[in-house]
Tab-separated table of C-alpha atoms and ligand atoms in Angstrom:
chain	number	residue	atom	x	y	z
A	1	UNK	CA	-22.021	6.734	14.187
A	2	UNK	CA	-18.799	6.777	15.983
A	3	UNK	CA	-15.442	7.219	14.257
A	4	UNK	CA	-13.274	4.235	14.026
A	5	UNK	CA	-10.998	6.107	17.076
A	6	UNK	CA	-13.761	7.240	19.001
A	7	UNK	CA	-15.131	3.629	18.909
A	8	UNK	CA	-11.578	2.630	19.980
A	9	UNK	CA	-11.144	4.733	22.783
A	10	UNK	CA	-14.576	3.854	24.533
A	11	UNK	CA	-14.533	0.205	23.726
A	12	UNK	CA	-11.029	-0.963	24.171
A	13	UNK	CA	-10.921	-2.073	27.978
A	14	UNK	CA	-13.937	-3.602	27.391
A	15	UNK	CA	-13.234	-5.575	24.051
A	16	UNK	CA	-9.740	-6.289	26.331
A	17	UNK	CA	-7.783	-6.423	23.182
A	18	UNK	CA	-4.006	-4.256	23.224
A	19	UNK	CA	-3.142	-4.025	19.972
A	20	UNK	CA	-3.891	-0.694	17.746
A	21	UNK	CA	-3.455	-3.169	15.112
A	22	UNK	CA	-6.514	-4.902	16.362
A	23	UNK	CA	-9.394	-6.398	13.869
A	24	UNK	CA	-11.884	-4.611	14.380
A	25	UNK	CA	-14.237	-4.055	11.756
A	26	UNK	CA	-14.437	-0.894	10.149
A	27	UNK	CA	-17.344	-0.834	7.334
A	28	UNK	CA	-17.287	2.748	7.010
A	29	UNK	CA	-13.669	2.368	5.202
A	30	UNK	CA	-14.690	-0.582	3.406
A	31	UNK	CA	-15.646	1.582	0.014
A	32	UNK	CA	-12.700	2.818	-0.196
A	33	UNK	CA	-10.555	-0.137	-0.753
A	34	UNK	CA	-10.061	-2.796	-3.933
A	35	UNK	CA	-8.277	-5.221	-4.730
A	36	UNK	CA	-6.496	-6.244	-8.349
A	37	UNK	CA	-5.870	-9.832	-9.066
A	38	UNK	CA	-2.925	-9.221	-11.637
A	39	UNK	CA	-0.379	-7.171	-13.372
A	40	UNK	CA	-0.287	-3.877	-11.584
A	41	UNK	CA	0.751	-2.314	-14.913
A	42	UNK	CA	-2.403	-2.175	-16.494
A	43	UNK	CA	-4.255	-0.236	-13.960
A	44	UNK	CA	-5.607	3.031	-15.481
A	45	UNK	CA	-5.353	5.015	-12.203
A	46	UNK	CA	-3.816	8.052	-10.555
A	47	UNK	CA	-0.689	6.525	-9.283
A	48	UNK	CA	1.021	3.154	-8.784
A	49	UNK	CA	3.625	2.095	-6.449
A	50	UNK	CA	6.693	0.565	-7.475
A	51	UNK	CA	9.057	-1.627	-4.904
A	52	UNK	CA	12.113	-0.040	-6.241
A	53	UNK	CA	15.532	-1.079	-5.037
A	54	UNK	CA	17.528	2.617	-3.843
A	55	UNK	CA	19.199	3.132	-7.297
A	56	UNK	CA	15.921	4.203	-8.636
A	57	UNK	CA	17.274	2.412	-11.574
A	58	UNK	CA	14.934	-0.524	-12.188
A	59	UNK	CA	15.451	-4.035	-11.228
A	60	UNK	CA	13.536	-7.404	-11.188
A	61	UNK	CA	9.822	-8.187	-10.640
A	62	UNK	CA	7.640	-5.362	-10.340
A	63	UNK	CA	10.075	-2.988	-10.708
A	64	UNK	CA	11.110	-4.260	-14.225
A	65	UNK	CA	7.397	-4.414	-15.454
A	66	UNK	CA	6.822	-0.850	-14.273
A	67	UNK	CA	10.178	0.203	-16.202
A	68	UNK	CA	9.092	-2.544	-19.412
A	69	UNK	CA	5.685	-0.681	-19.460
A	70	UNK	CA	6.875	3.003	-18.580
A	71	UNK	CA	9.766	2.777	-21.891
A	72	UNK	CA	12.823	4.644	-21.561
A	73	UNK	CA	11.618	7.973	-20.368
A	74	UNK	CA	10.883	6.538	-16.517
A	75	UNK	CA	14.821	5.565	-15.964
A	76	UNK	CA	15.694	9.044	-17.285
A	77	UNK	CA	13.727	10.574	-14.849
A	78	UNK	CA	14.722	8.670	-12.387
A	79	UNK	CA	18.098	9.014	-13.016
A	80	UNK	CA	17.923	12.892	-11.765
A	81	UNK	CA	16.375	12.149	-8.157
A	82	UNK	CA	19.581	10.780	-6.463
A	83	UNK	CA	18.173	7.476	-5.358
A	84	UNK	CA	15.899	6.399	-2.275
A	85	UNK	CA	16.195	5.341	0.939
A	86	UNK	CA	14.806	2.547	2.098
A	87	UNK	CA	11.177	3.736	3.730
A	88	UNK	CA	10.856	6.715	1.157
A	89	UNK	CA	9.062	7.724	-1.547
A	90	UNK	CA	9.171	9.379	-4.324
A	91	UNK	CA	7.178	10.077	-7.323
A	92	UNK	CA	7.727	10.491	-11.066
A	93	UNK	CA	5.664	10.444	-14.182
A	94	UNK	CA	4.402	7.011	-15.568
A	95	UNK	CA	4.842	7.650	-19.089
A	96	UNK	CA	3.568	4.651	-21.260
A	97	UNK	CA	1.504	3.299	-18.664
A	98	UNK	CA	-1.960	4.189	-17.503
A	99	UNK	CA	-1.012	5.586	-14.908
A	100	UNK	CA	-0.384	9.000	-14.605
A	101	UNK	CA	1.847	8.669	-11.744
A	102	UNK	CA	4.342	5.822	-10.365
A	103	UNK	CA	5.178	6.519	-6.529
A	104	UNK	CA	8.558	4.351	-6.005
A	105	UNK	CA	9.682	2.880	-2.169
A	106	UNK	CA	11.922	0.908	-1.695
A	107	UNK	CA	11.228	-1.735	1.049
A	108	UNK	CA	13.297	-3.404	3.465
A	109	UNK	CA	15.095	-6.809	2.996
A	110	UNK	CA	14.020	-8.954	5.489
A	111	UNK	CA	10.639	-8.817	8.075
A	112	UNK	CA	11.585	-5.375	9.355
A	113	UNK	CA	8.135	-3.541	10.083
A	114	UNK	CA	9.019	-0.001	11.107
A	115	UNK	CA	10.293	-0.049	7.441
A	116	UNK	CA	7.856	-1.570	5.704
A	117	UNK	CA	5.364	1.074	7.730
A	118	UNK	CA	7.104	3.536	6.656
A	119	UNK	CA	7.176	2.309	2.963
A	120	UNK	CA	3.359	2.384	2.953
A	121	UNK	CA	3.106	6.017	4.703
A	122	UNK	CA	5.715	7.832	3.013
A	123	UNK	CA	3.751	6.562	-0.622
A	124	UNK	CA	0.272	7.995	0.773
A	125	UNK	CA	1.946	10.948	2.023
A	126	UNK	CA	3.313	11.748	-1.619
A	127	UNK	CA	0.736	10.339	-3.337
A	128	UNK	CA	-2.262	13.535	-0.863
A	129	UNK	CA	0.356	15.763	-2.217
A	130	UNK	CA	-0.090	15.134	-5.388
A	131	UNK	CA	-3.315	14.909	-5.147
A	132	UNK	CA	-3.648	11.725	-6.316
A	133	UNK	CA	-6.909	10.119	-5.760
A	134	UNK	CA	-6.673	6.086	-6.517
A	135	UNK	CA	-3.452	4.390	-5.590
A	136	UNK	CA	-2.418	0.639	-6.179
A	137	UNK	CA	0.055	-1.117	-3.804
A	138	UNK	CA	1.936	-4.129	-4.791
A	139	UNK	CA	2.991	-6.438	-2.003
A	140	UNK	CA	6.210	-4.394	-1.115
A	141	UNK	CA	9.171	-7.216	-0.168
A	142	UNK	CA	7.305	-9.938	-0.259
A	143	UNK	CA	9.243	-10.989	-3.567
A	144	UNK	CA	12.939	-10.992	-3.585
A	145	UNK	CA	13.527	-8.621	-0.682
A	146	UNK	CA	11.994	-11.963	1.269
A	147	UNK	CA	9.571	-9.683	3.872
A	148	UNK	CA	7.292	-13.113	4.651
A	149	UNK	CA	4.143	-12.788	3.177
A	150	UNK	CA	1.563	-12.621	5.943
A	151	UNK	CA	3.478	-10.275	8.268
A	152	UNK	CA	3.856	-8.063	5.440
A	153	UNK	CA	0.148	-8.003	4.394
A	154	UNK	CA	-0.740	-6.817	8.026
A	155	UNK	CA	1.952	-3.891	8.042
A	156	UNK	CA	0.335	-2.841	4.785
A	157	UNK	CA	-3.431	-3.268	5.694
A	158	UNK	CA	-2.958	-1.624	9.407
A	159	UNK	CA	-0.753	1.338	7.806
A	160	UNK	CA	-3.141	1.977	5.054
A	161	UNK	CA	-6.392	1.573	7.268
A	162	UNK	CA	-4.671	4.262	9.618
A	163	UNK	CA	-3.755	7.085	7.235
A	164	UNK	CA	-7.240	6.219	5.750
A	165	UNK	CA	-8.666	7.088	8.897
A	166	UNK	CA	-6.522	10.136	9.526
A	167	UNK	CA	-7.007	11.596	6.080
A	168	UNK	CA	-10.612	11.008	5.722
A	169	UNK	CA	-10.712	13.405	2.665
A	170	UNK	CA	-7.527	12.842	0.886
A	171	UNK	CA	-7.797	9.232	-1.445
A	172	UNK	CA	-10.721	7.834	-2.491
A	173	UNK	CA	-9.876	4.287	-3.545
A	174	UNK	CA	-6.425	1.866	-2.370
A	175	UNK	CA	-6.225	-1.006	-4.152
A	176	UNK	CA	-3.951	-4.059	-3.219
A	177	UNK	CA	-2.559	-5.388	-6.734
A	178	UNK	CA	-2.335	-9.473	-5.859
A	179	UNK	CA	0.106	-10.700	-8.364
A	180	UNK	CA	0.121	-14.560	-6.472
A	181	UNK	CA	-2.300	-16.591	-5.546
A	182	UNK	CA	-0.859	-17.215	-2.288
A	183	UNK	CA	-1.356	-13.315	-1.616
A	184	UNK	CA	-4.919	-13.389	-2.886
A	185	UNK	CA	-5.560	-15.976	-0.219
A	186	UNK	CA	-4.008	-13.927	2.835
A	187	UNK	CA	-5.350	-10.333	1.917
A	188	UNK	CA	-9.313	-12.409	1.520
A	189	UNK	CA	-8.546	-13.771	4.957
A	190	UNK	CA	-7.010	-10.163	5.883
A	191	UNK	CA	-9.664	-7.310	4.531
A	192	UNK	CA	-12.759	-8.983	6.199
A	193	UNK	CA	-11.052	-8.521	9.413
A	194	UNK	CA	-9.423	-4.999	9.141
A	195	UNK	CA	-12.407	-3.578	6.658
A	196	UNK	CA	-15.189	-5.680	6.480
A	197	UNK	CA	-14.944	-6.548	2.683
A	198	UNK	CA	-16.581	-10.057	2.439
B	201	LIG	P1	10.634	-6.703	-3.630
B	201	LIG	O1	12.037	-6.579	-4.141
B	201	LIG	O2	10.181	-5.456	-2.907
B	201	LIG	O3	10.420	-7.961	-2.850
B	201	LIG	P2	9.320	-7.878	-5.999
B	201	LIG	O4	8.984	-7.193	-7.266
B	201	LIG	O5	10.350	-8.949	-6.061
B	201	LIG	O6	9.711	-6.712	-4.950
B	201	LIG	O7	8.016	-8.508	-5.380
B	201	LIG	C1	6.968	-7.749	-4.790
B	201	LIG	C2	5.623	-8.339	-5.181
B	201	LIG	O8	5.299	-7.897	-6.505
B	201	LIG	C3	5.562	-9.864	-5.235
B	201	LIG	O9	4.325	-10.271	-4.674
B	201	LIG	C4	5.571	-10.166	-6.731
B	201	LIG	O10	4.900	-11.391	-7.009
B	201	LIG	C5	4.777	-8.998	-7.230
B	201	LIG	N1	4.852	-8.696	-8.673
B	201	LIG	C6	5.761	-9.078	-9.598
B	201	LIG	N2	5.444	-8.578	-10.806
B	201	LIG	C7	4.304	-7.843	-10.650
B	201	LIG	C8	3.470	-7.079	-11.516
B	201	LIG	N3	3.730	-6.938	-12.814
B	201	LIG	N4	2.376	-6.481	-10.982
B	201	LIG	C9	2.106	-6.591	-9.668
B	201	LIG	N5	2.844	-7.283	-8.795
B	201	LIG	C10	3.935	-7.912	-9.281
């Protein structure tokens, strides 16, 4: 069985397709990835990922369930790590929650990819060196920061599939948290074509 690059690199001229974002089919990642039709707050995992605004200092949305849930304790923390730029990550505990872990990014405003990318990497980059195992993602931007919806869910499906691939050992399980309907219908259209989950 070939590797998801391997099968890349010998089939790509001949599949005539450009794109490393291309949707190719990749079963052998397919058990590693969920999805979570609801409040991201409630998952009993390793880590969850807050879209934070740079003052670290809560906010609206899913940032001010995460700091409802977490109680007092998450702002403190937060309050010592001088903020975050937008594309970075950093972690904390998760206090009241579930969680053990809350890995906060802060997204850009607007459809800017590189950023968003970034968002996504810089998480799963924290999260293998903490050796966190499951991770959920909200849909970074897509609510007030106004990243459209589709574009973003390909930024975040590509980025993920690709440190997937390059970390084969690091995280067992991603799960996309789907707060709206509207995003449940784009990632089902989505993860068939970049995973293979029917
Ligand atoms: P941003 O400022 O990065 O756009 P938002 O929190 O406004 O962040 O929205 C990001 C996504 O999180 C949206 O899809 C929104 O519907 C969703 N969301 C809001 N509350 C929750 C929650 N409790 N759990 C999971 N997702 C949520």
């Amino acid at each position: 069985i070939l590797t998801w690059p391997e099968f890349w690199n010998k089939n790509k001229s001949r599949i005539g397709v450009t794109s490393e974002e291309v949707e190719i089919v990749d079963k052998s990642l397919a058990n590693k990835i969920s999805i979570w039709e609801g409040d991201i707050t409630k998952l009993d995992i390793d880590a969850i990922v807050n879209a934070a605004n740079s003052s670290l200092m809560g906010g609206g949305g899913v940032d001010g369930a995460i700091h409802r849930g977490a109680g007092g304790y998450l702002k403190q923390e937060c309050a010592t790590l001088g903020g975050c730029d937008v594309g970075e990550a950093k972690i904390t505990g998760a206090y009241m929650l579930p969680a053990k872990y809350v890995i906060h990014t802060v997204g850009p405003q607007g459809e800017k990819p590189e950023k968003l990318q970034r968002c996504y990497e810089n998480s799963l980059n924290v999260a293998k060196q903490n050796g966190v195992r499951t991770i959920a993602f909200p849909c970074i931007s897509t609510g007030i920061y106004g990243y459209p919806q589709k574009p973003a869910a390909r930024v975040a499906l590509s980025t993920v599939k690709k440190f997937l691939l390059a970390n084969p050992d690091s995280i067992d399980r991603v799960i996309f948290c789907l707060f709206l309907k509207s995003d449940q219908e784009i990632y089902e259209d989505l993860l068939q074509k970049y995973f293979g989950l029917e």
